[in-house]
């Protein structure tokens, strides 16, 4: 949580690129008076003063206290309201040397800038009406996306797909809300016509909300990814398969049983799904204390992952422990049995197993397809927006809950006061979703998860 969340009066600056040596780095600043403060460090001064929004200036930055020149830079000038935050601001492209970046940030501090907190630029964009909360959240989701698919789904949200849909749902409810208000404000005999409430529009919104909520697991799958463990008895070829997925020699492979003791993990991408893949200790009885501990951790991990690739060495065949594992009810729906080392046999695999040879690569592609298929079989595949944020999901659930009450209220002729209160509850939940009526602590939680500089 950062201290200055709602202090939007001052000028802020931060490094927007990673803190590390690179060809170029980008430092951004924003806030009322930020261009005047920049005058203290940038020359030629006159060109900055005259610069219209959207212009690039080539110049030199110097420390305002010592006057020492710091770097040759290009500054992109933004003038309110035509900027990301809606305020005056700038992007400085400087050389990506760590001492150079540090000295520029220090010069900006000396000029009067405050270091920006996480997500503070986007928070200002939100507060200045540049984007609603669903789009602000999409900014972080884009930055954090681990696969192209996750990136394109987040981009869809950034373009306002969720915001537009919610606006539409909200407008569908306003007619009903208006009718109720009219009926509450005027006794029946004062109105020219009797007001009849129709649950049709409410039903439509309910159906649409259910559709949107059902995309959450898909959104999560592509954004947060899935956890997959490679398991099996010792020497089944788990580490060899793990390395093949990673396309690098990461985990130790040897013909010695019990080679892998601690589990190793890495991110891979299968069919656009970010997958955290684990290589684990081979399951067997006995072994020394370290191996026993490794096996205990592996068993814990198996319970926690979304999918297990259970390897059996084709030459060794299915042992009792393999059958036990595969038949255990908790493992059944989330295990893909893999028949490895088919290059050493005739290639035939028992029913239900995916035959592969990690050494020749035979069957590997089919295994990847099986994994993607496992996760995608329940995924949403339409073109509409997909939600990913837990917060958005909760707002939608709350709206849905209120609307179910409204529907029941209309259909059972419940008192209008009660229906009005439930409808208000649904509209409130939509308002929270878009950020129109979101509490300060909620905003704090959302923006503190951002990177600094975004
Ligand atoms: N011929 C053949 N050998 C394989 C294949 N996959 C793995 N091996 C060999 O099997 C041996 C064991 O492989 P590992 O990948 O270390 O097996 P593991 O399951 O990780 O073993 P532990 O870590 O001891 O549990 C090594 O000598 C590998 O080269 C395969 O598809 N064909
Ligand atoms: Mg191993």
Tab-separated table of C-alpha atoms and ligand atoms in Angstrom:
chain	number	residue	atom	x	y	z
A	1	UNK	CA	0.000	0.000	0.000
A	2	UNK	CA	1.480	3.360	-0.888
A	3	UNK	CA	1.193	6.510	1.120
A	4	UNK	CA	0.124	9.082	-1.414
A	5	UNK	CA	-2.740	7.285	-3.105
A	6	UNK	CA	-5.101	10.185	-3.433
A	7	UNK	CA	-2.677	13.050	-3.480
A	8	UNK	CA	-3.149	14.051	-7.073
A	9	UNK	CA	-1.999	17.652	-6.688
A	10	UNK	CA	1.701	17.008	-6.944
A	11	UNK	CA	3.940	16.087	-9.856
A	12	UNK	CA	5.134	12.478	-9.942
A	13	UNK	CA	7.902	10.722	-11.848
A	14	UNK	CA	9.060	7.116	-12.192
A	15	UNK	CA	11.085	4.761	-14.322
A	16	UNK	CA	8.597	2.888	-16.553
A	17	UNK	CA	11.071	0.321	-17.921
A	18	UNK	CA	12.798	-2.360	-15.800
A	19	UNK	CA	15.608	-1.357	-13.481
A	20	UNK	CA	18.468	-2.874	-15.455
A	21	UNK	CA	21.026	-2.038	-18.109
A	22	UNK	CA	19.453	-1.559	-21.530
A	23	UNK	CA	19.873	0.435	-24.730
A	24	UNK	CA	17.207	2.904	-23.721
A	25	UNK	CA	15.089	3.548	-20.658
A	26	UNK	CA	11.863	5.454	-20.258
A	27	UNK	CA	11.145	7.802	-17.378
A	28	UNK	CA	7.733	9.362	-17.200
A	29	UNK	CA	6.335	12.272	-15.286
A	30	UNK	CA	2.832	13.611	-14.756
A	31	UNK	CA	0.888	16.199	-12.809
A	32	UNK	CA	-0.148	19.799	-12.862
A	33	UNK	CA	2.991	21.919	-13.184
A	34	UNK	CA	5.123	18.956	-14.233
A	35	UNK	CA	6.274	20.633	-17.463
A	36	UNK	CA	7.268	23.761	-15.529
A	37	UNK	CA	9.244	21.589	-13.101
A	38	UNK	CA	10.890	19.840	-16.043
A	39	UNK	CA	12.147	23.242	-17.199
A	40	UNK	CA	14.524	23.159	-14.230
A	41	UNK	CA	16.372	20.181	-15.693
A	42	UNK	CA	15.844	20.368	-19.472
A	43	UNK	CA	17.570	22.551	-22.000
A	44	UNK	CA	16.972	24.199	-24.417
A	45	UNK	CA	14.388	25.737	-22.162
A	46	UNK	CA	12.651	27.880	-24.770
A	47	UNK	CA	11.797	24.862	-26.919
A	48	UNK	CA	10.162	23.092	-23.982
A	49	UNK	CA	8.076	26.155	-23.152
A	50	UNK	CA	6.874	26.453	-26.730
A	51	UNK	CA	6.316	22.744	-27.291
A	52	UNK	CA	2.786	21.724	-28.128
A	53	UNK	CA	1.412	18.440	-26.756
A	54	UNK	CA	2.576	15.439	-28.727
A	55	UNK	CA	5.939	16.893	-29.783
A	56	UNK	CA	9.359	15.345	-29.350
A	57	UNK	CA	12.246	17.473	-28.119
A	58	UNK	CA	15.864	16.515	-28.292
A	59	UNK	CA	17.890	18.073	-25.486
A	60	UNK	CA	20.069	17.680	-22.442
A	61	UNK	CA	19.065	16.995	-18.836
A	62	UNK	CA	21.116	18.564	-16.049
A	63	UNK	CA	20.896	18.446	-12.298
A	64	UNK	CA	19.047	21.560	-11.062
A	65	UNK	CA	21.263	21.842	-7.980
A	66	UNK	CA	24.766	21.190	-9.308
A	67	UNK	CA	24.111	22.079	-12.945
A	68	UNK	CA	25.966	18.899	-13.968
A	69	UNK	CA	24.832	17.570	-17.401
A	70	UNK	CA	23.353	14.093	-16.999
A	71	UNK	CA	22.236	12.700	-20.343
A	72	UNK	CA	21.305	13.431	-23.919
A	73	UNK	CA	17.596	12.646	-24.138
A	74	UNK	CA	14.420	12.826	-26.173
A	75	UNK	CA	11.373	14.185	-24.339
A	76	UNK	CA	7.813	13.600	-25.512
A	77	UNK	CA	5.594	16.396	-24.220
A	78	UNK	CA	1.942	15.866	-23.219
A	79	UNK	CA	-0.446	18.683	-22.502
A	80	UNK	CA	-3.627	18.150	-20.510
A	81	UNK	CA	-6.092	16.654	-21.266
A	82	UNK	CA	-4.429	14.813	-24.172
A	83	UNK	CA	-2.317	12.394	-22.158
A	84	UNK	CA	-2.565	8.975	-20.517
A	85	UNK	CA	-3.297	10.498	-17.113
A	86	UNK	CA	-5.234	13.462	-18.455
A	87	UNK	CA	-2.654	15.763	-16.869
A	88	UNK	CA	0.364	17.593	-18.255
A	89	UNK	CA	3.250	15.195	-18.447
A	90	UNK	CA	6.196	13.785	-20.375
A	91	UNK	CA	8.102	10.676	-21.328
A	92	UNK	CA	11.884	10.895	-21.265
A	93	UNK	CA	13.816	8.421	-23.411
A	94	UNK	CA	17.285	8.272	-21.948
A	95	UNK	CA	20.235	5.895	-22.169
A	96	UNK	CA	19.646	2.728	-20.189
A	97	UNK	CA	22.618	2.915	-17.839
A	98	UNK	CA	21.820	2.360	-14.173
A	99	UNK	CA	23.917	5.285	-12.833
A	100	UNK	CA	22.454	7.491	-15.582
A	101	UNK	CA	18.862	6.550	-14.725
A	102	UNK	CA	19.528	7.052	-11.018
A	103	UNK	CA	20.994	10.520	-11.602
A	104	UNK	CA	18.017	11.612	-13.748
A	105	UNK	CA	15.533	10.385	-11.129
A	106	UNK	CA	17.491	12.271	-8.504
A	107	UNK	CA	17.529	15.439	-10.630
A	108	UNK	CA	13.757	15.164	-11.035
A	109	UNK	CA	13.389	14.826	-7.267
A	110	UNK	CA	15.585	17.891	-6.830
A	111	UNK	CA	13.339	19.727	-9.261
A	112	UNK	CA	10.293	18.943	-7.107
A	113	UNK	CA	8.931	15.635	-8.396
A	114	UNK	CA	7.792	12.928	-6.034
A	115	UNK	CA	8.463	9.245	-6.805
A	116	UNK	CA	5.265	7.696	-8.171
A	117	UNK	CA	3.718	4.763	-6.310
A	118	UNK	CA	2.627	1.517	-8.001
A	119	UNK	CA	-0.056	2.131	-10.612
A	120	UNK	CA	-0.235	5.812	-9.774
A	121	UNK	CA	-0.284	6.981	-13.400
A	122	UNK	CA	-3.168	4.641	-14.202
A	123	UNK	CA	-4.948	5.621	-11.014
A	124	UNK	CA	-4.779	9.252	-12.101
A	125	UNK	CA	-6.061	8.264	-15.537
A	126	UNK	CA	-9.010	6.593	-13.800
A	127	UNK	CA	-9.651	9.514	-11.430
A	128	UNK	CA	-9.477	11.956	-14.327
A	129	UNK	CA	-12.114	10.006	-16.230
A	130	UNK	CA	-9.731	8.719	-18.910
A	131	UNK	CA	-10.821	5.136	-18.334
A	132	UNK	CA	-13.253	3.197	-16.181
A	133	UNK	CA	-12.059	0.671	-13.613
A	134	UNK	CA	-12.398	-2.369	-15.888
A	135	UNK	CA	-10.045	-0.731	-18.380
A	136	UNK	CA	-7.624	0.336	-15.652
A	137	UNK	CA	-7.475	-3.284	-14.482
A	138	UNK	CA	-6.903	-4.371	-18.085
A	139	UNK	CA	-3.758	-2.225	-18.163
A	140	UNK	CA	-2.212	-4.383	-15.453
A	141	UNK	CA	-3.529	-7.555	-17.035
A	142	UNK	CA	-1.812	-6.622	-20.313
A	143	UNK	CA	1.478	-5.900	-18.584
A	144	UNK	CA	1.304	-9.193	-16.678
A	145	UNK	CA	-0.001	-11.439	-19.475
A	146	UNK	CA	2.085	-14.561	-19.936
A	147	UNK	CA	0.850	-15.684	-23.352
A	148	UNK	CA	-0.357	-14.083	-26.568
A	149	UNK	CA	-3.870	-15.309	-25.921
A	150	UNK	CA	-3.905	-13.732	-22.435
A	151	UNK	CA	-2.527	-10.565	-23.982
A	152	UNK	CA	-5.212	-10.388	-26.660
A	153	UNK	CA	-8.011	-11.043	-24.138
A	154	UNK	CA	-6.688	-8.258	-21.908
A	155	UNK	CA	-6.407	-5.971	-24.931
A	156	UNK	CA	-10.074	-6.593	-25.636
A	157	UNK	CA	-10.863	-5.499	-22.089
A	158	UNK	CA	-8.667	-2.431	-22.468
A	159	UNK	CA	-10.641	-1.407	-25.515
A	160	UNK	CA	-13.649	-1.218	-23.191
A	161	UNK	CA	-15.418	-4.459	-24.106
A	162	UNK	CA	-16.527	-5.102	-20.517
A	163	UNK	CA	-17.346	-1.466	-19.862
A	164	UNK	CA	-19.581	-1.287	-22.960
A	165	UNK	CA	-21.365	-4.477	-22.101
A	166	UNK	CA	-22.108	-3.341	-18.554
A	167	UNK	CA	-23.353	0.006	-19.817
A	168	UNK	CA	-25.775	-1.819	-22.080
A	169	UNK	CA	-27.019	-4.073	-19.277
A	170	UNK	CA	-27.470	-1.075	-17.054
A	171	UNK	CA	-29.489	0.807	-19.637
A	172	UNK	CA	-31.747	-2.229	-20.027
A	173	UNK	CA	-32.639	-1.933	-16.335
A	174	UNK	CA	-33.255	1.795	-16.298
A	175	UNK	CA	-36.673	1.534	-17.907
A	176	UNK	CA	-37.853	-0.839	-15.182
A	177	UNK	CA	-36.262	1.368	-12.506
A	178	UNK	CA	-38.056	4.408	-13.956
A	179	UNK	CA	-41.414	2.668	-13.901
A	180	UNK	CA	-40.985	1.595	-10.291
A	181	UNK	CA	-39.993	5.074	-9.245
A	182	UNK	CA	-43.038	6.538	-10.939
A	183	UNK	CA	-45.326	4.072	-9.222
A	184	UNK	CA	-43.724	4.781	-5.858
A	185	UNK	CA	-43.919	8.547	-6.284
A	186	UNK	CA	-47.533	8.750	-7.415
A	187	UNK	CA	-50.513	6.879	-5.999
A	188	UNK	CA	-52.269	4.767	-8.602
A	189	UNK	CA	-55.273	7.092	-8.971
A	190	UNK	CA	-53.020	10.022	-9.921
A	191	UNK	CA	-51.492	8.191	-12.879
A	192	UNK	CA	-53.142	8.094	-16.304
A	193	UNK	CA	-52.195	4.498	-16.904
A	194	UNK	CA	-51.595	1.567	-14.598
A	195	UNK	CA	-47.985	0.553	-14.396
A	196	UNK	CA	-47.329	-3.045	-15.308
A	197	UNK	CA	-43.887	-4.391	-14.555
A	198	UNK	CA	-42.497	-6.887	-16.993
A	199	UNK	CA	-39.688	-9.201	-15.882
A	200	UNK	CA	-38.524	-9.622	-19.512
A	201	UNK	CA	-35.704	-7.059	-19.489
A	202	UNK	CA	-34.524	-8.292	-16.074
A	203	UNK	CA	-34.439	-11.856	-17.397
A	204	UNK	CA	-32.374	-10.756	-20.373
A	205	UNK	CA	-29.847	-9.063	-18.113
A	206	UNK	CA	-29.724	-12.133	-15.860
A	207	UNK	CA	-28.968	-14.389	-18.831
A	208	UNK	CA	-26.274	-12.040	-20.068
A	209	UNK	CA	-24.673	-11.785	-16.628
A	210	UNK	CA	-24.584	-15.559	-16.326
A	211	UNK	CA	-22.871	-15.721	-19.722
A	212	UNK	CA	-20.274	-13.161	-18.696
A	213	UNK	CA	-19.640	-14.899	-15.361
A	214	UNK	CA	-19.122	-18.220	-17.104
A	215	UNK	CA	-16.117	-16.727	-18.946
A	216	UNK	CA	-14.261	-16.133	-15.679
A	217	UNK	CA	-12.585	-19.545	-15.547
A	218	UNK	CA	-11.376	-19.041	-19.134
A	219	UNK	CA	-10.069	-15.592	-18.309
A	220	UNK	CA	-8.228	-16.998	-15.284
A	221	UNK	CA	-6.854	-19.898	-17.292
A	222	UNK	CA	-5.179	-17.641	-19.835
A	223	UNK	CA	-4.110	-14.960	-17.378
A	224	UNK	CA	-3.066	-16.884	-14.263
A	225	UNK	CA	-2.326	-20.160	-16.056
A	226	UNK	CA	-2.533	-23.739	-14.840
A	227	UNK	CA	-0.258	-25.934	-12.743
A	228	UNK	CA	0.870	-29.219	-14.252
A	229	UNK	CA	3.118	-31.792	-12.570
A	230	UNK	CA	5.103	-34.541	-14.272
A	231	UNK	CA	4.911	-37.551	-11.941
A	232	UNK	CA	5.569	-41.249	-11.934
A	233	UNK	CA	7.912	-43.870	-10.554
A	234	UNK	CA	11.665	-43.315	-10.556
A	235	UNK	CA	13.404	-43.454	-13.924
A	236	UNK	CA	10.156	-43.167	-15.927
A	237	UNK	CA	11.666	-40.253	-17.858
A	238	UNK	CA	9.999	-37.353	-16.004
A	239	UNK	CA	12.999	-35.041	-16.051
A	240	UNK	CA	13.643	-35.911	-19.707
A	241	UNK	CA	10.062	-34.928	-20.570
A	242	UNK	CA	10.285	-31.787	-18.449
A	243	UNK	CA	13.409	-30.733	-20.376
A	244	UNK	CA	11.707	-31.458	-23.686
A	245	UNK	CA	8.841	-29.123	-22.748
A	246	UNK	CA	11.333	-26.421	-21.761
A	247	UNK	CA	13.546	-27.076	-24.793
A	248	UNK	CA	16.556	-26.835	-22.517
A	249	UNK	CA	18.636	-29.129	-20.397
A	250	UNK	CA	17.316	-27.912	-17.093
A	251	UNK	CA	16.605	-30.921	-14.902
A	252	UNK	CA	19.224	-33.623	-14.281
A	253	UNK	CA	18.592	-36.798	-16.265
A	254	UNK	CA	20.308	-40.067	-15.429
A	255	UNK	CA	19.664	-43.779	-15.420
A	256	UNK	CA	20.089	-43.744	-11.639
A	257	UNK	CA	16.757	-44.206	-9.861
A	258	UNK	CA	15.848	-41.298	-7.568
A	259	UNK	CA	17.772	-38.608	-9.458
A	260	UNK	CA	15.261	-35.809	-8.906
A	261	UNK	CA	14.658	-35.099	-5.250
A	262	UNK	CA	13.400	-31.557	-4.942
A	263	UNK	CA	10.804	-30.481	-7.419
A	264	UNK	CA	11.793	-28.019	-10.130
A	265	UNK	CA	9.398	-25.675	-11.887
A	266	UNK	CA	9.241	-23.477	-14.948
A	267	UNK	CA	6.694	-21.584	-17.035
A	268	UNK	CA	5.876	-22.962	-20.459
A	269	UNK	CA	3.158	-22.180	-22.945
A	270	UNK	CA	0.880	-24.797	-24.484
A	271	UNK	CA	-1.782	-23.646	-26.949
A	272	UNK	CA	-1.692	-20.131	-25.486
A	273	UNK	CA	-2.191	-21.381	-21.926
A	274	UNK	CA	0.583	-20.338	-19.544
A	275	UNK	CA	1.543	-23.490	-17.694
A	276	UNK	CA	3.659	-23.774	-14.594
A	277	UNK	CA	5.274	-27.151	-15.127
A	278	UNK	CA	6.804	-29.145	-12.263
A	279	UNK	CA	9.336	-31.953	-12.468
A	280	UNK	CA	9.009	-34.078	-9.355
A	281	UNK	CA	10.772	-36.756	-7.355
A	282	UNK	CA	10.040	-40.279	-8.582
A	283	UNK	CA	7.536	-42.100	-6.405
A	284	UNK	CA	8.958	-45.156	-4.687
A	285	UNK	CA	9.226	-46.647	-1.220
A	286	UNK	CA	12.483	-46.284	0.632
A	287	UNK	CA	15.402	-44.037	-0.274
A	288	UNK	CA	17.342	-41.820	2.100
A	289	UNK	CA	15.910	-39.042	4.267
A	290	UNK	CA	16.304	-36.420	1.533
A	291	UNK	CA	14.517	-38.552	-1.033
A	292	UNK	CA	11.726	-39.395	1.407
A	293	UNK	CA	11.202	-35.691	2.057
A	294	UNK	CA	11.233	-35.041	-1.715
A	295	UNK	CA	8.550	-37.678	-2.220
A	296	UNK	CA	6.462	-36.203	0.595
A	297	UNK	CA	6.632	-32.781	-1.076
A	298	UNK	CA	5.791	-34.318	-4.427
A	299	UNK	CA	2.652	-35.909	-2.965
A	300	UNK	CA	1.624	-32.545	-1.529
A	301	UNK	CA	2.223	-30.919	-4.880
A	302	UNK	CA	0.186	-33.564	-6.710
A	303	UNK	CA	-2.820	-32.675	-4.572
A	304	UNK	CA	-2.437	-28.989	-5.403
A	305	UNK	CA	-1.906	-29.019	-9.187
A	306	UNK	CA	-4.598	-28.814	-11.872
A	307	UNK	CA	-3.254	-31.656	-13.976
A	308	UNK	CA	-0.826	-34.555	-13.537
A	309	UNK	CA	1.115	-36.114	-16.403
A	310	UNK	CA	1.665	-39.599	-15.016
A	311	UNK	CA	4.584	-41.289	-16.748
A	312	UNK	CA	5.056	-45.015	-16.999
A	313	UNK	CA	8.230	-46.533	-18.449
A	314	UNK	CA	7.001	-48.721	-21.336
A	315	UNK	CA	9.792	-51.218	-20.724
A	316	UNK	CA	9.067	-51.540	-17.028
A	317	UNK	CA	5.306	-51.773	-17.595
A	318	UNK	CA	2.455	-50.845	-15.276
A	319	UNK	CA	3.272	-51.612	-11.652
A	320	UNK	CA	0.809	-51.902	-8.798
A	321	UNK	CA	1.670	-48.377	-7.562
A	322	UNK	CA	0.993	-46.947	-11.021
A	323	UNK	CA	-2.443	-48.553	-11.130
A	324	UNK	CA	-3.123	-47.385	-7.567
A	325	UNK	CA	-2.257	-43.823	-8.487
A	326	UNK	CA	-4.310	-43.799	-11.671
A	327	UNK	CA	-7.337	-45.395	-10.034
A	328	UNK	CA	-7.441	-43.088	-7.023
A	329	UNK	CA	-10.721	-41.111	-7.340
A	330	UNK	CA	-9.061	-37.738	-6.615
A	331	UNK	CA	-6.577	-38.241	-9.469
A	332	UNK	CA	-8.835	-39.625	-12.156
A	333	UNK	CA	-10.325	-36.565	-13.864
A	334	UNK	CA	-7.065	-34.627	-13.720
A	335	UNK	CA	-4.450	-37.104	-14.857
A	336	UNK	CA	-3.131	-37.877	-18.324
A	337	UNK	CA	-1.351	-41.272	-18.292
A	338	UNK	CA	1.745	-41.212	-20.516
A	339	UNK	CA	3.453	-44.318	-21.909
A	340	UNK	CA	7.098	-43.269	-22.279
A	341	UNK	CA	10.135	-44.807	-24.007
A	342	UNK	CA	8.114	-46.280	-26.901
A	343	UNK	CA	11.359	-46.295	-28.923
A	344	UNK	CA	12.434	-49.266	-26.799
A	345	UNK	CA	9.238	-51.255	-27.406
A	346	UNK	CA	6.886	-51.936	-30.297
A	347	UNK	CA	5.219	-48.557	-29.674
A	348	UNK	CA	1.814	-49.923	-28.624
A	349	UNK	CA	0.403	-48.423	-25.442
A	350	UNK	CA	-2.323	-49.719	-23.119
A	351	UNK	CA	-5.728	-48.087	-23.578
A	352	UNK	CA	-5.977	-44.569	-22.206
A	353	UNK	CA	-2.222	-43.873	-22.305
A	354	UNK	CA	-0.611	-41.328	-24.623
A	355	UNK	CA	2.402	-43.087	-26.197
A	356	UNK	CA	5.553	-40.954	-26.415
A	357	UNK	CA	9.247	-41.298	-26.741
A	358	UNK	CA	11.029	-38.398	-25.150
A	359	UNK	CA	14.237	-39.486	-26.869
A	360	UNK	CA	12.855	-39.521	-30.450
A	361	UNK	CA	10.141	-36.886	-29.863
A	362	UNK	CA	7.505	-39.291	-31.225
A	363	UNK	CA	4.047	-38.544	-29.771
A	364	UNK	CA	5.122	-35.330	-28.069
A	365	UNK	CA	2.892	-33.123	-30.181
A	366	UNK	CA	-0.107	-35.326	-29.422
A	367	UNK	CA	0.656	-35.025	-25.727
A	368	UNK	CA	0.681	-31.224	-26.022
A	369	UNK	CA	-2.696	-31.398	-27.763
A	370	UNK	CA	-4.097	-33.605	-25.016
A	371	UNK	CA	-2.940	-31.131	-22.362
A	372	UNK	CA	-4.410	-28.111	-24.175
A	373	UNK	CA	-7.611	-30.096	-24.815
A	374	UNK	CA	-7.923	-30.954	-21.143
A	375	UNK	CA	-7.983	-27.268	-20.198
A	376	UNK	CA	-9.904	-25.981	-23.182
A	377	UNK	CA	-12.751	-28.468	-23.110
A	378	UNK	CA	-14.725	-26.234	-20.754
A	379	UNK	CA	-13.277	-22.939	-21.953
A	380	UNK	CA	-15.264	-20.131	-23.502
A	381	UNK	CA	-14.436	-19.858	-27.201
A	382	UNK	CA	-16.741	-17.060	-28.394
A	383	UNK	CA	-15.698	-13.584	-29.504
A	384	UNK	CA	-17.208	-11.670	-26.618
A	385	UNK	CA	-15.251	-10.187	-23.745
A	386	UNK	CA	-13.916	-12.550	-21.103
A	387	UNK	CA	-13.542	-11.467	-17.493
A	388	UNK	CA	-10.435	-12.217	-15.503
A	389	UNK	CA	-10.617	-10.080	-12.379
A	390	UNK	CA	-11.863	-11.604	-9.116
A	391	UNK	CA	-13.188	-8.190	-8.180
A	392	UNK	CA	-15.223	-7.924	-11.363
A	393	UNK	CA	-16.530	-11.439	-10.840
A	394	UNK	CA	-17.740	-10.540	-7.337
A	395	UNK	CA	-19.477	-7.373	-8.584
A	396	UNK	CA	-21.231	-9.373	-11.312
A	397	UNK	CA	-22.304	-12.039	-8.817
A	398	UNK	CA	-23.703	-9.397	-6.528
A	399	UNK	CA	-25.642	-7.809	-9.430
A	400	UNK	CA	-26.930	-11.237	-10.445
A	401	UNK	CA	-28.055	-12.020	-6.917
A	402	UNK	CA	-29.976	-8.737	-6.650
A	403	UNK	CA	-31.583	-9.261	-10.054
A	404	UNK	CA	-32.744	-12.769	-9.146
A	405	UNK	CA	-34.597	-11.084	-6.261
A	406	UNK	CA	-36.004	-8.419	-8.590
A	407	UNK	CA	-37.239	-11.122	-10.958
A	408	UNK	CA	-38.897	-13.089	-8.150
A	409	UNK	CA	-40.324	-9.853	-6.760
A	410	UNK	CA	-41.923	-8.853	-10.081
A	411	UNK	CA	-43.255	-12.330	-10.771
A	412	UNK	CA	-44.744	-12.728	-7.293
A	413	UNK	CA	-46.111	-9.202	-6.989
A	414	UNK	CA	-43.941	-8.390	-3.986
A	415	UNK	CA	-44.155	-4.812	-2.664
A	416	UNK	CA	-42.600	-2.271	-5.007
A	417	UNK	CA	-40.374	-0.916	-2.258
A	418	UNK	CA	-38.610	-4.247	-1.945
A	419	UNK	CA	-38.226	-4.619	-5.717
A	420	UNK	CA	-36.888	-1.075	-5.955
A	421	UNK	CA	-34.289	-1.781	-3.264
A	422	UNK	CA	-33.063	-4.928	-5.050
A	423	UNK	CA	-32.881	-3.142	-8.373
A	424	UNK	CA	-30.899	-0.383	-6.735
A	425	UNK	CA	-28.590	-3.056	-5.365
A	426	UNK	CA	-27.935	-4.362	-8.885
A	427	UNK	CA	-27.297	-0.877	-10.281
A	428	UNK	CA	-24.945	-0.222	-7.388
A	429	UNK	CA	-22.981	-3.390	-8.185
A	430	UNK	CA	-22.616	-2.217	-11.804
A	431	UNK	CA	-21.429	1.144	-10.532
A	432	UNK	CA	-18.820	-0.561	-8.390
A	433	UNK	CA	-17.678	-2.633	-11.334
A	434	UNK	CA	-17.032	0.376	-13.526
A	435	UNK	CA	-15.589	2.329	-10.598
A	436	UNK	CA	-18.199	5.076	-10.451
A	437	UNK	CA	-18.923	4.380	-6.798
A	438	UNK	CA	-15.943	2.407	-5.639
A	439	UNK	CA	-14.609	2.820	-2.115
A	440	UNK	CA	-11.143	4.266	-1.604
A	441	UNK	CA	-9.779	1.053	-0.051
A	442	UNK	CA	-10.866	-0.940	-3.093
A	443	UNK	CA	-8.987	1.443	-5.376
A	444	UNK	CA	-5.962	1.194	-3.104
A	445	UNK	CA	-5.979	-2.583	-3.399
A	446	UNK	CA	-6.355	-2.501	-7.162
A	447	UNK	CA	-3.644	0.022	-7.940
A	448	UNK	CA	-1.117	-1.179	-5.370
A	449	UNK	CA	-0.819	-4.388	-7.450
A	450	UNK	CA	0.495	-2.448	-10.449
A	451	UNK	CA	4.140	-1.888	-11.325
A	452	UNK	CA	5.682	1.449	-10.494
A	453	UNK	CA	5.686	3.606	-13.614
A	454	UNK	CA	2.392	2.271	-14.945
B	1	LIG	N1	15.227	-44.868	-24.714
B	1	LIG	C1	14.676	-43.944	-23.978
B	1	LIG	N2	15.211	-43.546	-22.844
B	1	LIG	C2	14.613	-42.562	-22.126
B	1	LIG	C3	13.430	-41.945	-22.558
B	1	LIG	N3	13.075	-41.027	-21.655
B	1	LIG	C4	14.004	-41.068	-20.674
B	1	LIG	N4	14.943	-41.997	-20.957
B	1	LIG	C5	16.101	-42.369	-20.136
B	1	LIG	O1	15.635	-42.874	-18.901
B	1	LIG	C6	16.528	-42.543	-17.851
B	1	LIG	C7	15.783	-41.830	-16.741
B	1	LIG	O2	15.358	-40.576	-17.214
B	1	LIG	P1	15.018	-39.393	-16.246
B	1	LIG	O3	14.422	-38.328	-17.090
B	1	LIG	O4	16.155	-39.043	-15.385
B	1	LIG	O5	13.894	-40.102	-15.375
B	1	LIG	P2	13.119	-39.547	-14.097
B	1	LIG	O6	11.749	-40.089	-14.173
B	1	LIG	O7	13.277	-38.086	-13.997
B	1	LIG	O8	13.878	-40.267	-12.919
B	1	LIG	P3	13.998	-39.874	-11.369
B	1	LIG	O9	14.340	-38.428	-11.285
B	1	LIG	O10	15.073	-40.736	-10.875
B	1	LIG	O11	12.694	-40.196	-10.753
B	1	LIG	C8	17.616	-41.698	-18.495
B	1	LIG	O12	18.725	-42.508	-18.770
B	1	LIG	C9	16.984	-41.210	-19.784
B	1	LIG	O13	17.907	-40.923	-20.798
B	1	LIG	C10	12.864	-42.385	-23.817
B	1	LIG	O14	11.840	-41.919	-24.288
B	1	LIG	N5	13.530	-43.393	-24.466
B	2	LIG	MG1	14.042	-36.899	-12.555
